[in-house]
Amino acid sequence: MAPTNAPTAQELQHRVYFDERSGGDDGYGNSEGEFQERFEVWAAFRSRGGSEAVVAARLEGRNILGVYLRSTSQTRQIAADWRMRDKQSGETYAVKIVDAVTDRNWVYLEAQTGISA
């Protein structure tokens, strides 16, 4: 799942926050409640391209990022229903794919703009 070319320490240039929903299950398999900040870490971003989707008869652009984080007890907790926020730009990303298994030194995830977390 994760690309095999792991980043160098110098690529960890983005400070990001990870947020988890504080509420429980709404009975339909969805999480409900507000997001609560869990932790802040350094990340390496790699563009995974973009896509466009038609939403409510409008074309919306979506940016997909490949994100590398050092593997720690905190970063291995990240799940696909969390969100990531870039400290510098303020951009919010929905975490879609998390791979904390393939490489024991890195947690790889794909995050996407333009969709709700």
XYZ file of C-alpha atoms in Angstrom:
117
model
C 0.000 0.000 0.000
C 2.656 2.545 0.994
C 5.223 3.575 -1.595
C 8.609 2.019 -0.871
C 10.697 5.200 -1.109
C 10.491 6.444 2.466
C 11.390 10.082 3.122
C 14.546 11.459 4.664
C 14.508 13.374 7.940
C 14.972 16.637 5.981
C 11.622 16.076 4.236
C 9.708 16.293 7.540
C 8.923 19.990 6.981
C 5.207 20.216 7.748
C 3.806 20.550 11.268
C 0.399 18.879 11.377
C -2.316 18.233 13.949
C -4.407 15.080 14.069
C -7.990 15.225 15.316
C -10.329 12.389 16.289
C -14.104 12.548 16.701
C -15.012 12.578 20.375
C -18.523 11.172 20.024
C -19.614 7.592 19.598
C -21.451 5.623 16.951
C -24.728 7.131 15.702
C -26.320 3.695 15.268
C -25.758 3.679 11.491
C -22.024 2.980 11.525
C -21.017 6.645 11.436
C -19.056 8.618 14.016
C -20.714 11.658 15.490
C -19.516 14.503 17.677
C -16.920 17.220 17.450
C -13.285 16.678 16.553
C -10.784 16.762 19.409
C -7.111 17.449 18.803
C -5.011 14.414 19.799
C -1.418 15.344 18.939
C 0.936 17.356 16.738
C 3.823 15.890 14.684
C 6.208 16.626 11.817
C 5.189 15.197 8.430
C 6.555 14.795 4.916
C 4.046 15.572 2.145
C 4.159 14.071 -1.329
C 1.564 14.966 -3.923
C -0.465 11.990 -5.096
C -2.212 14.035 -7.785
C -5.717 15.290 -7.761
C -9.167 14.445 -8.915
C -12.408 16.136 -9.717
C -15.858 15.164 -8.571
C -19.302 16.403 -9.449
C -21.042 17.429 -6.239
C -24.449 19.118 -6.347
C -24.024 19.723 -10.098
C -20.687 21.507 -9.558
C -17.209 20.315 -10.368
C -14.991 20.247 -7.268
C -11.242 19.766 -7.241
C -9.672 17.439 -4.719
C -6.019 17.286 -3.743
C -4.606 13.956 -2.561
C -1.456 13.849 -0.444
C 0.779 10.976 0.511
C 1.882 11.747 4.075
C 4.766 10.139 5.948
C 5.058 10.302 9.744
C 7.632 8.764 12.037
C 6.165 5.616 13.564
C 5.357 6.252 17.244
C 2.727 4.990 19.656
C 0.676 8.106 18.792
C 0.927 7.955 14.994
C 0.050 4.243 14.946
C -3.339 5.182 16.497
C -4.456 7.232 13.470
C -7.548 5.797 11.784
C -9.283 6.471 8.470
C -12.003 8.574 10.141
C -9.573 11.124 11.622
C -8.652 14.464 10.108
C -5.311 16.188 9.641
C -4.709 19.945 9.792
C -1.641 21.717 8.382
C -0.426 24.193 11.004
C 1.071 26.663 8.510
C -1.586 26.762 5.783
C -4.625 25.914 7.930
C -5.750 23.383 5.300
C -7.853 20.484 6.618
C -7.554 16.998 5.156
C -9.687 13.892 5.594
C -7.529 10.852 6.351
C -8.557 8.099 3.934
C -5.899 5.359 4.041
C -3.546 4.493 6.905
C -0.655 2.011 6.672
C 1.244 1.558 9.938
C 2.345 -2.001 9.143
C 4.361 -2.105 5.892
C 7.333 -0.096 7.188
C 8.040 -0.222 10.914
C 9.826 3.160 10.839
C 7.117 5.136 9.069
C 3.340 5.504 9.118
C 2.021 6.272 5.642
C -1.384 7.769 5.024
C -3.331 9.328 2.216
C -5.191 12.494 3.023
C -7.612 14.372 0.778
C -9.043 17.876 0.605
C -12.514 18.687 -0.649
C -14.327 15.978 1.316
C -15.571 15.762 4.862
C -13.699 13.712 7.426
